[in-house]
Amino acid sequence: MSTRGTIKNGLRKRLAAVSALAMGAALAVAVPATPASAAATARVDNPYVGATAYVNPDWSAKAAAEPGGAAIANTPAFVWMDRIAAITGSSEARGLRAHLDTALAQGANLFQVVIYDLPGRDCAALASNGELGPTELGRYESEYIDPIADILADPAYASLRIVTIIEPDSLPNIVTNAGGTAGSTDACATMKANGNYEKGVGYALHTLGAIPNVYNYIDAAHHGWLGWDSNMSPAAAEFKKAATSEGATVNDVAGFIVNTANYSALKEPNFKVTDSVNGTTVRQSKWVDWNYYVDELSFAQALRTLLVSQGFNSNIGMLIDTARNGWGGSARPTAAGPTTSVDAYVDGGRVDRRIHAGNWCNQSGAGIGERPTAAPEAGIDAYVWAKPPGESDGNSAPVANDEGKGFDRMCDPTYTGNGRNGNSMTGALPNSPLAGHWFSAQFQELVRNAYPPITGGGTGTDTTAPSAPTGLTSSAKTSSSVSLSWTASTDNTAVTGYDIFRAGVKVGSSTTTSYTDTGL
């Protein structure tokens, strides 16, 4: 993907020194911006190919302020519209139109947004319950989807490819957690009975899909949720039902996304689902538990084939959220485990180190995964960061709030009472804030355990921002020019150049430690 998420090391170092110096003409650094065309863009098969994706400055500033965060602070990630108020924004976070305007100012031509406010939202997880009750479909349509559509349809944004993720966890919950299934909940049963998940998804697809530069991707859970035949085939049928309701058609669907806000490994490099140990298939191990898939890439590719067979267009593409599924660090296995038993073989070799694949909240030991990449594998439109690293999955203890978010014991590191994860420990980090709020400890853990590792300028795993240049002096002043010089810090060896700004406008560049600014 041609985005600011693939910045070269030297430019990363320059970004870290952005507030370096100021005296008359200010020495600073910035990402070069390519103006976006005001003309409408032609619809493409894969919106990620050749795209420059928007970097959310709100998230970027938080990431850059963390140890090691400067190395990834310019990575594009999705913006979440998780409540009606998020559309207009607040003093703490910009609204949808402000994000889009900033995208244009950045020179981006790809904007990514999560549509996430269904009635009775996320019925099987209390931490991410939303503001709308299970019967408030009318409010969802008129107060949430319609205002979003009005903004996205503004001709000012016609040059942007706008990628949406439609309602994470909604339809998968209907498949596995409603009405007679092992993980059933009363809330999910209600949503299955009234059909508002399907109606809401259909309305969102139809309304947003009518905008020529919008690309809708439906959330499709992950392999540890739907990877069994008993779940996967019904899920495909459920997706088709929702995608053809409330006026929507399969033409409103650009593709699907897996692993949204989850931790399932992109690839398990040390064993395959077809492996056997002493005559016992790895599918019989406690970790795999008869699943047909052991990682997200194989699951996504197989699900795509199934969805096409169900009537979705043959050119649909899959997205995989890789923001938190790297599982690197010193504990990452490099080979399969011993062949003394199938469990030892799998547990010793799996890179996904969760206690159970059903654990989803602020997972201990997790790491940032693959950086956003366009068309990395057959059938995959992109690896993306749907869940921005550092944003909490949920609070580890009850927190009073006005966001409609409850307390889910799966975010409590001491809880062992959930049958859906075998009554195992949750693996959640302690002291976590409300879902969507900044969680510094989680961010730092994700950076430490990133795979591929987050490297600094040149070699090694330096993720510390360089110190700013010092000693700015001016000399040879005239009425129309000034000569500047400065001292580069010793840890700034990867800096390949400095951009010079006057009154916020770039006026030149220097590859040395001096510059003469003319035309004052």
Coordinates of C-alpha atoms in Angstrom, one line a residue, residues 80 82 116-118 120-131 168-169 173 360 387 392-395 403-408 411 435-436:
W80 CA -14.5 4.4 14.6
D82 CA -19.1 4.1 17.7
Y116 CA -20.6 0.5 14.7
D117 CA -23.8 1.5 16.4
L118 CA -26.4 -1.1 15.7
G120 CA -28.4 -3.9 20.8
R121 CA -24.9 -3.7 19.5
D122 CA -22.5 -6.6 20.2
C123 CA -25.0 -8.5 22.1
A124 CA -22.5 -11.1 23.5
A125 CA -20.0 -8.6 24.9
L126 CA -21.0 -6.1 27.6
A127 CA -17.8 -4.0 27.3
S128 CA -18.8 -2.8 23.8
N129 CA -22.6 -2.5 24.3
G130 CA -23.8 0.6 22.6
E131 CA -26.3 3.5 23.1
P168 CA -18.3 -5.7 13.8
D169 CA -19.6 -8.9 15.6
N173 CA -23.4 -13.3 17.0
W360 CA -10.6 -11.2 23.1
K387 CA -8.5 -1.5 15.7
S392 CA -8.8 -0.5 24.9
D393 CA -11.1 -3.4 24.3
G394 CA -12.9 -2.8 27.6
N395 CA -12.5 -1.9 31.2
E403 CA -21.2 5.9 26.5
G404 CA -23.5 2.9 27.1
K405 CA -20.5 0.6 27.8
G406 CA -20.8 -2.0 30.5
F407 CA -18.4 -4.2 32.4
D408 CA -17.6 -7.6 30.8
C411 CA -11.8 -7.9 30.6
A435 CA -13.5 0.4 25.4
G436 CA -12.0 2.8 22.9

